Short mmCIF file of C-alpha atoms and ligand atoms in Angstrom, two decimals:
data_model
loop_
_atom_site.label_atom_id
_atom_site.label_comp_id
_atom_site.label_asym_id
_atom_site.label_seq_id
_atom_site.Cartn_x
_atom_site.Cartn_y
_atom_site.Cartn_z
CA UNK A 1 0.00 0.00 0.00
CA UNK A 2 2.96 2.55 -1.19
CA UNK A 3 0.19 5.17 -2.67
CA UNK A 4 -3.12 6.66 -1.95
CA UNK A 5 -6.15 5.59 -4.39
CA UNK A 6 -6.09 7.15 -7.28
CA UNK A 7 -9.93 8.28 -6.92
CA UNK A 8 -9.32 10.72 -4.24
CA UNK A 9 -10.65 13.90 -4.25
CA UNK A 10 -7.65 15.83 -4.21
CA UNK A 11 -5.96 13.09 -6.66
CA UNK A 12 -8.94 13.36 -9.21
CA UNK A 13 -8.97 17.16 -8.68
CA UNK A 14 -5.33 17.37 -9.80
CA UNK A 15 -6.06 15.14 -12.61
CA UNK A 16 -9.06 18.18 -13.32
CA UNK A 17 -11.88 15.26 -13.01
CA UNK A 18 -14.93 15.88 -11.63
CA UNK A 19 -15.32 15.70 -8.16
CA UNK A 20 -18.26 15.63 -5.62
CA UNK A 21 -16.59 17.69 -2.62
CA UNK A 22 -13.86 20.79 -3.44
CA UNK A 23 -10.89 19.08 -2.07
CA UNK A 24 -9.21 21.13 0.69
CA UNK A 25 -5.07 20.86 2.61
CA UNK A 26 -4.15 24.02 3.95
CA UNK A 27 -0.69 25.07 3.47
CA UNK A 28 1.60 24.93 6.67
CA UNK A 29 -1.11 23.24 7.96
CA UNK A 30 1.13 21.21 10.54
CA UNK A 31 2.99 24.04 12.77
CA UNK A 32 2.53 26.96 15.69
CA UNK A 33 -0.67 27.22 15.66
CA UNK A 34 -1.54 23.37 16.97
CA UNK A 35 -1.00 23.10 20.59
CA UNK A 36 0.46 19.44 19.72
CA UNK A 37 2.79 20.74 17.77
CA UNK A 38 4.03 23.49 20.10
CA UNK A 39 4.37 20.99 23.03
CA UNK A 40 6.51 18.63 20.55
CA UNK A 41 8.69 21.45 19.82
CA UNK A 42 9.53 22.10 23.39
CA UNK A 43 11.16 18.44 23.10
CA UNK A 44 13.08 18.74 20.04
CA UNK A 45 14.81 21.68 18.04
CA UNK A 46 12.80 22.09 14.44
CA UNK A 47 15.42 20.29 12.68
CA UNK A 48 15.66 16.93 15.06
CA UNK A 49 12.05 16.95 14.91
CA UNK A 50 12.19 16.88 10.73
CA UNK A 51 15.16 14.19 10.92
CA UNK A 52 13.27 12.06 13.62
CA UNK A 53 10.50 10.25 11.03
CA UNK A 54 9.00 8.41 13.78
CA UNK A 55 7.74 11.93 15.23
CA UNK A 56 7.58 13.76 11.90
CA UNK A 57 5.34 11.35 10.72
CA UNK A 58 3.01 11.44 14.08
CA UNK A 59 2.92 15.47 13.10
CA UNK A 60 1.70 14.61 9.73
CA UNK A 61 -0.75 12.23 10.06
CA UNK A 62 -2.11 13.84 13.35
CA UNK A 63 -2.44 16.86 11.36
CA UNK A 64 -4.64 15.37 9.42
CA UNK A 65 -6.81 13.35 11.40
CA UNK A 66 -7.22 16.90 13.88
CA UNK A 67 -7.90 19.46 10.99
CA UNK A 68 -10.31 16.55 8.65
CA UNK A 69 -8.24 17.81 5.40
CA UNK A 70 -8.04 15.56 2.11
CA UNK A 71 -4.11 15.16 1.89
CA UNK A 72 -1.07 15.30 3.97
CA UNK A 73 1.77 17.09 3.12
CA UNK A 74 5.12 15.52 5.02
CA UNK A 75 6.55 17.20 8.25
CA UNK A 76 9.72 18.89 6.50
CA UNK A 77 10.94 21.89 5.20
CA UNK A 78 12.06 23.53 1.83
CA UNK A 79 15.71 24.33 3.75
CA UNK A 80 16.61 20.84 4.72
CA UNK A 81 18.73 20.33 1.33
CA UNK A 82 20.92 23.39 2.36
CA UNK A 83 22.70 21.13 5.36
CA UNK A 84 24.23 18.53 3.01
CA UNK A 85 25.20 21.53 0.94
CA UNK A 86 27.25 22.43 3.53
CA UNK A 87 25.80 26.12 4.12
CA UNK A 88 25.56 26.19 7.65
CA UNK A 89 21.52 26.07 7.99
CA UNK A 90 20.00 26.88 11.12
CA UNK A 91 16.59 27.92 12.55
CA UNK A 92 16.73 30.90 15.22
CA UNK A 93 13.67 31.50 17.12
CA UNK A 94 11.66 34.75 16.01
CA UNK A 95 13.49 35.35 12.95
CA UNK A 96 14.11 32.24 10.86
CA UNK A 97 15.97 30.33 8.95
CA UNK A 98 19.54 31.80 9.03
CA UNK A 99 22.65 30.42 6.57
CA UNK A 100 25.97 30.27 7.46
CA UNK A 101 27.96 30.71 4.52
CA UNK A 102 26.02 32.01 1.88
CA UNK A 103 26.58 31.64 -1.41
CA UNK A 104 28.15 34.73 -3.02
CA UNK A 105 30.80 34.34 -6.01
CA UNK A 106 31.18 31.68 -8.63
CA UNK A 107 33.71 30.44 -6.49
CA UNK A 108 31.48 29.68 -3.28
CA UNK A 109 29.22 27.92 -6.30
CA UNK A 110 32.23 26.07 -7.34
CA UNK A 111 32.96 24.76 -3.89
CA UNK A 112 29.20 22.87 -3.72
CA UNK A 113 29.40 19.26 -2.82
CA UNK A 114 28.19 16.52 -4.65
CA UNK A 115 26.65 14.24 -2.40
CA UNK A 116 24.42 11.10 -2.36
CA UNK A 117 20.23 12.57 -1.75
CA UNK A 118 19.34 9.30 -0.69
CA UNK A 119 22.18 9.30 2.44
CA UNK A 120 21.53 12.69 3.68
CA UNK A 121 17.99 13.30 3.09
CA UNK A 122 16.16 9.50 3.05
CA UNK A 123 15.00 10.50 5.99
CA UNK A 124 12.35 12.20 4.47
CA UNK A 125 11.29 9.35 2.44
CA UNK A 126 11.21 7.53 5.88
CA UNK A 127 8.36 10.01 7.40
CA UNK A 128 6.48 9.13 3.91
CA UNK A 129 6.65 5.15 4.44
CA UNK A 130 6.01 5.55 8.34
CA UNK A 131 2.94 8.86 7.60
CA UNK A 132 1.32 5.56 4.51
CA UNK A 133 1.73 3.21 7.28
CA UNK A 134 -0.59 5.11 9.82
CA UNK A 135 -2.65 6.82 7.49
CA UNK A 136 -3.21 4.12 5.12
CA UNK A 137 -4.29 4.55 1.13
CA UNK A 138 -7.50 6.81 1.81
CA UNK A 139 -5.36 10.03 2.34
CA UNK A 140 -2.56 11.30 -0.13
CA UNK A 141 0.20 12.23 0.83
CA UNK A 142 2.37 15.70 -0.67
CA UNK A 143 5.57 15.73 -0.88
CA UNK A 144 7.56 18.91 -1.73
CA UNK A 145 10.92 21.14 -2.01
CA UNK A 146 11.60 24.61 -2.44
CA UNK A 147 11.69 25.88 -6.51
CA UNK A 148 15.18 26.35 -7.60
CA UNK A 149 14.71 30.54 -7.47
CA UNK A 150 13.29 30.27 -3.66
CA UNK A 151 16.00 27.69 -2.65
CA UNK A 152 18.74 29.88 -4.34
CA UNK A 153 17.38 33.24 -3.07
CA UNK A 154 17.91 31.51 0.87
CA UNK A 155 21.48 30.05 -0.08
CA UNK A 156 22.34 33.53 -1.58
CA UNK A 157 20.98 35.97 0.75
CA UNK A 158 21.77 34.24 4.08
CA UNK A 159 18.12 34.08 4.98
CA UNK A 160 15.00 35.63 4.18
CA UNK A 161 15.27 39.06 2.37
CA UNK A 162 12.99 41.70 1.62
CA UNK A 163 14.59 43.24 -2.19
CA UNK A 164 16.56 40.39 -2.78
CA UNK A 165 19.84 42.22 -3.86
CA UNK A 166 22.20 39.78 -3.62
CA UNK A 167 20.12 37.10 -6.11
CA UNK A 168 19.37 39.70 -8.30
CA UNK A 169 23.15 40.85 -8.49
CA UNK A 170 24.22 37.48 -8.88
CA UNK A 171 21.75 37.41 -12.02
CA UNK A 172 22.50 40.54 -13.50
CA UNK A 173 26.40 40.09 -12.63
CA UNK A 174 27.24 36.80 -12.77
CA UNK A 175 24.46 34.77 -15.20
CA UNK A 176 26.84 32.19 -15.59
CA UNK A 177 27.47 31.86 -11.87
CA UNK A 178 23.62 31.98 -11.67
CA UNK A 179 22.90 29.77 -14.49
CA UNK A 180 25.64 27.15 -12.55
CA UNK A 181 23.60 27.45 -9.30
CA UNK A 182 20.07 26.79 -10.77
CA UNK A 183 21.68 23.68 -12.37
CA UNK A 184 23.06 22.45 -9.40
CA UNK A 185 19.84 23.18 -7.14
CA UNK A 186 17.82 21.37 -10.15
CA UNK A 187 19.90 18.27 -9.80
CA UNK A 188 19.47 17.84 -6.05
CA UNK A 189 16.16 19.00 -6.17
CA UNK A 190 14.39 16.33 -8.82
CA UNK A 191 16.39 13.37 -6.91
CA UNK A 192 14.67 15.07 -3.61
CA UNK A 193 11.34 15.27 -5.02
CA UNK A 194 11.45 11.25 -6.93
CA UNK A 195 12.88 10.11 -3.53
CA UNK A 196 9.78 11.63 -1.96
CA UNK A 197 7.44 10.12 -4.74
CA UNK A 198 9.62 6.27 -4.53
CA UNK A 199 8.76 6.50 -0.87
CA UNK A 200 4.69 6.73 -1.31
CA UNK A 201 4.08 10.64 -2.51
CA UNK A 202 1.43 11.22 -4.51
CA UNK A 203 1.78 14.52 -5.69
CA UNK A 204 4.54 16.85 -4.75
CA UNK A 205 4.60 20.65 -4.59
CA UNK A 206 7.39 23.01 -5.69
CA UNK A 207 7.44 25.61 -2.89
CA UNK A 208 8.73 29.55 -4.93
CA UNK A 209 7.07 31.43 -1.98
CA UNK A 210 9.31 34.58 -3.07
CA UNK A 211 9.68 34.11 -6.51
CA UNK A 212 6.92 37.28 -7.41
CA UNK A 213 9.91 39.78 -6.84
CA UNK A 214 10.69 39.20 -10.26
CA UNK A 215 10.05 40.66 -13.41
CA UNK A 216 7.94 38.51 -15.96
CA UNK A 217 11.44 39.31 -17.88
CA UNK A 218 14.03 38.02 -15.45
CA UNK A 219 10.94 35.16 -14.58
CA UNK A 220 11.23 33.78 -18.21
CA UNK A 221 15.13 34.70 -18.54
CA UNK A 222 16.80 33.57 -15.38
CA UNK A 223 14.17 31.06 -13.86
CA UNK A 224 11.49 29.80 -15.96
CA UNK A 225 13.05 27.20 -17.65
CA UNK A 226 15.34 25.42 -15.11
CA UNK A 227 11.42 25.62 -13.27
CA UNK A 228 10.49 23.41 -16.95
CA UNK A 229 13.68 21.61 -16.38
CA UNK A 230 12.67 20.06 -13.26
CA UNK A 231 9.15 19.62 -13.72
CA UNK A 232 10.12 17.06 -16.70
CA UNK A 233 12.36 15.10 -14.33
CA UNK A 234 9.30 14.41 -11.90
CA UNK A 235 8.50 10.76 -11.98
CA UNK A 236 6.03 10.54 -14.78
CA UNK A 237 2.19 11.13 -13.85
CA UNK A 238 3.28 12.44 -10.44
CA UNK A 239 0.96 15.24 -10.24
CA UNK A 240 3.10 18.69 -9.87
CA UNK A 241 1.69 22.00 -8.20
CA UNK A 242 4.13 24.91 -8.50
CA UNK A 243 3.11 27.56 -6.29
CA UNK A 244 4.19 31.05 -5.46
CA UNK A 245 3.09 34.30 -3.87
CA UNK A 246 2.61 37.77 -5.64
CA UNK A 247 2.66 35.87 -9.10
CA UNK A 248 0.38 38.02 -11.26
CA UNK A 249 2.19 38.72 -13.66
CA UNK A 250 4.10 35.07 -13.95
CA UNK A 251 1.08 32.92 -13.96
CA UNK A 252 1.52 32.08 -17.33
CA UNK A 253 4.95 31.63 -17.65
CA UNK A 254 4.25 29.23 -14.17
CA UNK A 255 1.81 27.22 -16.23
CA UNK A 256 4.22 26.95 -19.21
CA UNK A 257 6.66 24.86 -16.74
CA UNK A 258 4.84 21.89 -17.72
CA UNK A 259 3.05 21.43 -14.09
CA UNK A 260 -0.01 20.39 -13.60
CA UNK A 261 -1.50 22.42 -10.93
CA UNK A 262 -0.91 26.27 -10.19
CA UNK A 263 -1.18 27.49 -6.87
CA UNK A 264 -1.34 31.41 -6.38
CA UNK A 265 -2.07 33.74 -3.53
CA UNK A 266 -5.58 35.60 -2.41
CA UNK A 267 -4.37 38.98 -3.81
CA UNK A 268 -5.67 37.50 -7.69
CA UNK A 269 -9.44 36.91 -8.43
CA UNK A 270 -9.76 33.63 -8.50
CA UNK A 271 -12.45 33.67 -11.36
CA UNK A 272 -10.96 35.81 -13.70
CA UNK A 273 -7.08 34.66 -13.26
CA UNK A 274 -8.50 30.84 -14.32
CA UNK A 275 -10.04 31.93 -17.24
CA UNK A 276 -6.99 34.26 -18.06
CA UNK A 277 -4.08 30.63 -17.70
CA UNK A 278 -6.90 28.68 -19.17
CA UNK A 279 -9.19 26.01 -17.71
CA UNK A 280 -7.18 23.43 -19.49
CA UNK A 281 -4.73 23.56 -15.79
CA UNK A 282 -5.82 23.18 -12.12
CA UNK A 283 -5.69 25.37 -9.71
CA UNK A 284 -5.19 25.66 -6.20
CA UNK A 285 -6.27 28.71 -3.51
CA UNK A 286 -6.74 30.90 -2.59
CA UNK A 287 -8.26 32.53 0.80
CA UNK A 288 -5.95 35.10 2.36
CA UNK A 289 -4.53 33.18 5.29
CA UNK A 290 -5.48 36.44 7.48
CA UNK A 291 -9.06 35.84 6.69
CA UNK A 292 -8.58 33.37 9.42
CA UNK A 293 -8.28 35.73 12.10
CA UNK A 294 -11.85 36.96 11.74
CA UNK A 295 -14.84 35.86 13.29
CA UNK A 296 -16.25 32.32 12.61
CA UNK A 297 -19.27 33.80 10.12
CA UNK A 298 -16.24 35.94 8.52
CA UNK A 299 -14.89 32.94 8.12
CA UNK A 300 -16.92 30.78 6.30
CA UNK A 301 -18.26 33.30 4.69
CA UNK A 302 -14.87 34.02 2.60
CA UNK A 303 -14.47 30.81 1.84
CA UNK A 304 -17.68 30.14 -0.07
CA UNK A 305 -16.66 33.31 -1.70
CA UNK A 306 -13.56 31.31 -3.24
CA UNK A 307 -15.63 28.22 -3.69
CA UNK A 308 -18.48 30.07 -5.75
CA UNK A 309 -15.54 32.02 -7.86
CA UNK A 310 -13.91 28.47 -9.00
CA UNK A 311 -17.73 27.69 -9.78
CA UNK A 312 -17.62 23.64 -9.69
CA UNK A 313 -15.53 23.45 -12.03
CA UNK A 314 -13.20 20.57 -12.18
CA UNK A 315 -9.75 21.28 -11.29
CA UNK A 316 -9.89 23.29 -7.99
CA UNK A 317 -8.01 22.59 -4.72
CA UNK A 318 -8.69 24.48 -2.11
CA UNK A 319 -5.99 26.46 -0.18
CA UNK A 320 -4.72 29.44 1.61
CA UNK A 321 -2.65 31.98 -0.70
CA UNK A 322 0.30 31.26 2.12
CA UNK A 323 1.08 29.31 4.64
CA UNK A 324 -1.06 29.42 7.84
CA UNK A 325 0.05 31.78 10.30
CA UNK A 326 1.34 30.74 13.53
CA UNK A 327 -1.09 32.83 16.15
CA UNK A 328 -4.05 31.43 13.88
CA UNK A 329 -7.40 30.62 16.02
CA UNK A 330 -7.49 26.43 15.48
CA UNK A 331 -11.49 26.77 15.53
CA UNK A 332 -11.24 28.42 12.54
CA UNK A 333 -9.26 26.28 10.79
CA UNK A 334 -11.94 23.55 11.47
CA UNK A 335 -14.56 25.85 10.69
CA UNK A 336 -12.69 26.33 7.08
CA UNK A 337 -12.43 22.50 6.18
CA UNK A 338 -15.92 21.72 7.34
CA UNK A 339 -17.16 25.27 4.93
CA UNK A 340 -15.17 23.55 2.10
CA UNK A 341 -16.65 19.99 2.59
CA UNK A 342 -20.31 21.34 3.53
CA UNK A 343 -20.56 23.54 0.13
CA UNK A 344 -22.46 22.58 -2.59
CA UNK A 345 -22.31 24.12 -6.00
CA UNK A 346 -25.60 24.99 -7.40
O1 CP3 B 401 2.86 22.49 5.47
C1 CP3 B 401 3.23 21.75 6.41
O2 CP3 B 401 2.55 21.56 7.43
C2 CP3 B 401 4.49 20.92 6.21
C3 CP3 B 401 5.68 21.49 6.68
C4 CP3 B 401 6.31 22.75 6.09
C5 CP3 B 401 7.17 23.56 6.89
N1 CP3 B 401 7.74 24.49 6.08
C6 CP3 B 401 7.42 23.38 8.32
C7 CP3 B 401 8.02 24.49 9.09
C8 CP3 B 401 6.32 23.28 4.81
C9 CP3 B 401 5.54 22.85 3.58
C10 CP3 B 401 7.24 24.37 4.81
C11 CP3 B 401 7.58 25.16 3.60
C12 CP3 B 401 8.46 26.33 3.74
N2 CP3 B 401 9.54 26.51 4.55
C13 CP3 B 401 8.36 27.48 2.93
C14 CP3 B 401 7.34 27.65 1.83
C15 CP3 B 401 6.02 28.09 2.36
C16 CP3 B 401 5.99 29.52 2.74
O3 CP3 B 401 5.62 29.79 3.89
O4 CP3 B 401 6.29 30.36 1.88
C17 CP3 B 401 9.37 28.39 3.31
C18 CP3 B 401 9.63 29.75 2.72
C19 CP3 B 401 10.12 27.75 4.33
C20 CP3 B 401 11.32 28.27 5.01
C21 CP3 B 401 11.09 28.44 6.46
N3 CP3 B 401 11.01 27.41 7.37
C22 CP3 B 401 10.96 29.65 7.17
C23 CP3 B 401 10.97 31.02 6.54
C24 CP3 B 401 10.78 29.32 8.51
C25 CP3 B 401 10.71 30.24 9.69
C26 CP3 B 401 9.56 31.10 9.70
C27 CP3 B 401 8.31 30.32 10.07
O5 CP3 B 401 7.31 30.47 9.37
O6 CP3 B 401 8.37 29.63 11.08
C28 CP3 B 401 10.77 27.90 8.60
C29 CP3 B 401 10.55 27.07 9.81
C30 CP3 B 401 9.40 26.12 9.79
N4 CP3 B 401 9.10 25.25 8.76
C31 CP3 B 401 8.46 25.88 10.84
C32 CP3 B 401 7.62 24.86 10.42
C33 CP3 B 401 6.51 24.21 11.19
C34 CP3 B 401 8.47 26.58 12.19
C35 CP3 B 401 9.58 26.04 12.98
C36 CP3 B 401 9.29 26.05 14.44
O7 CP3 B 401 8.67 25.08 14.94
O8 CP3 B 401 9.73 26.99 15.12
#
């Protein structure tokens, strides 16, 4: 029982089949704002907790069983690749993720290790065969990475950034050092991802949370097609989401990547921004993960606002436009999933 049954909602959903119930996972949705979680984490740093599968997998599946949502996504992070690249990665409380040694010159590129993704990450596949075992073949199961631009913009900047000079001089500089560094980030990134699908993923998710600083010009010169690139080294028909935030303007070049669902944030009508990529791709958002903090009626009442703009139609997953925030009210969250699962498309 490696993989969920194909006529899940959230599989057929990605496969843009018809579907009785909008499919709903909430991004983040295993974190802060779950007491469980918060009492784990005064056990174990972040980083044991995503090497220790045993517990990473009790955080994924609980996760799931608690919130009621149609997949699991696996207790990890989009930084974990950065340790066997020997930058240094750590996780400081209140401001995140911090580097080491970032990556600067071609010469720090130069210096990147080859190493084996199945030694220094299979733990990761681990929480997927241990998260199957509990969960069974009812729920799927996402795996994901970071997008080569996202990955590269942590490795290069030190942590997270707010213009993103250092990238973008490295682009504008140095496209060759650039170009090297996408390549490289590509390569450990599809062995990641198929090591995450040989272990029981379903579908996997490419994480470029920062990726709308760009220009639609420096999207299609610098990242879109090492994006392409790795999308066609996904395990065939492994569903692929690529998602990103502030993406207006790149929605199109996203969907050109060759993957099969687009995920975008709450500041694009849902309605209109389908029609504009084309119905012929799914879709998945797109509440504003601050909508959360309002009242209960507030609530619900903003989520059958996305569910009446995707209109039934086949090819919806619904999501936040970001992650879940880490003071959000839990009742909410339930009172989402069961908004999403009650609606009925008329
Ligand atoms: O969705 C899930 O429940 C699965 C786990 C998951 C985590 N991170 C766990 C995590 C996923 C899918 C991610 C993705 C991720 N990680 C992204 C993309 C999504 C996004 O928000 O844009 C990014 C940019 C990261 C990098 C990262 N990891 C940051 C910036 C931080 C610190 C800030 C923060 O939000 O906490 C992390 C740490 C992290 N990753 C935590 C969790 C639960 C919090 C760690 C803790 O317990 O203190």
């Amino acid at each position: 029982m490696k993989y969920a049954a194909p006529d899940s909602l959230f599989l057929r959903a990605c496969r843009r089949e018809a579907v009785a119930q909008t499919p709903v996972w909430l991004m983040r949705q295993a974190g802060r704002y779950l007491p469980e979680y918060r009492s784990i984490r005064e056990k174990l740093t972040f980083l044991e907790l995503c090497t220790r599968s045993e517990v990473a997998a009790e955080v994924t599946a609980g996760t799931v069983r608690h919130l009621g949502v149609d997949a699991a996504i696996v207790f990890a992070d989009i930084l974990l690749p950065l340790v066997p690249m020997g930058l240094g990665l750590t996780y400081e409380k209140g401001d995140g993720p911090r580097v080491a040694a970032p990556l600067r010159t071609g010469g720090d590129v130069a210096k990147l290790p080859a190493f084996d993704v199945g030694e220094r990450l299979g733990y990761v596949g681990e929480t997927i065969r241990l998260t199957r075992g509990d969960l069974g073949t009812a729920t799927p199961i996402i795996g994901f990475a970071g997008a080569p631009f996202t990955v590269a913009s942590y490795a290069i900047e030190g942590g997270s950034s707010r213009n993103y000079v250092h990238v973008k001089t490295m682009m504008y500089r140095d496209p060759a050092t650039w170009d090297a560094l996408m390549r490289y980030v590509v390569d450990v990134t599809a062995d990641y991802l198929n090591l995450q699908i040989a272990a029981g993923a379903d579908a996997v998710q490419l994480f470029d949370s920062w990726v709308g600083c760009l220009s639609i010009g420096d999207y299609a010169r610098y990242v879109q097609p090492h994006v392409a690139r790795l999308v066609a080294r996904i395990t065939p028909g492994t569903p692929v989401i690529l998602f990103g935030t502030a993406t207006e303007s790149l929605l199109e070049a996203e969907r050109d990547t060759g993957a099969s669902v687009i995920g975008f944030d709450w500041r694009v009508d849902l309605a209109s921004t389908w029609e504009r990529i084309g119905h012929d791709v799914a879709i998945q958002g797109n509440l504003d993960p601050v909508a959360l903090f309002a009242g209960r009626d507030h609530v619900v009442e903003e989520t059958r606002k996305v569910l009446a703009a995707a209109a039934g139609r086949p090819g919806h997953i619904f999501n936040l436009g970001h992650g879940i925030l880490p003071e959000t009210p839990v009742d909410n969250v339930l009172a989402l999933v069961d908004a999403v699962h009650a609606y009925e498309h008329r």
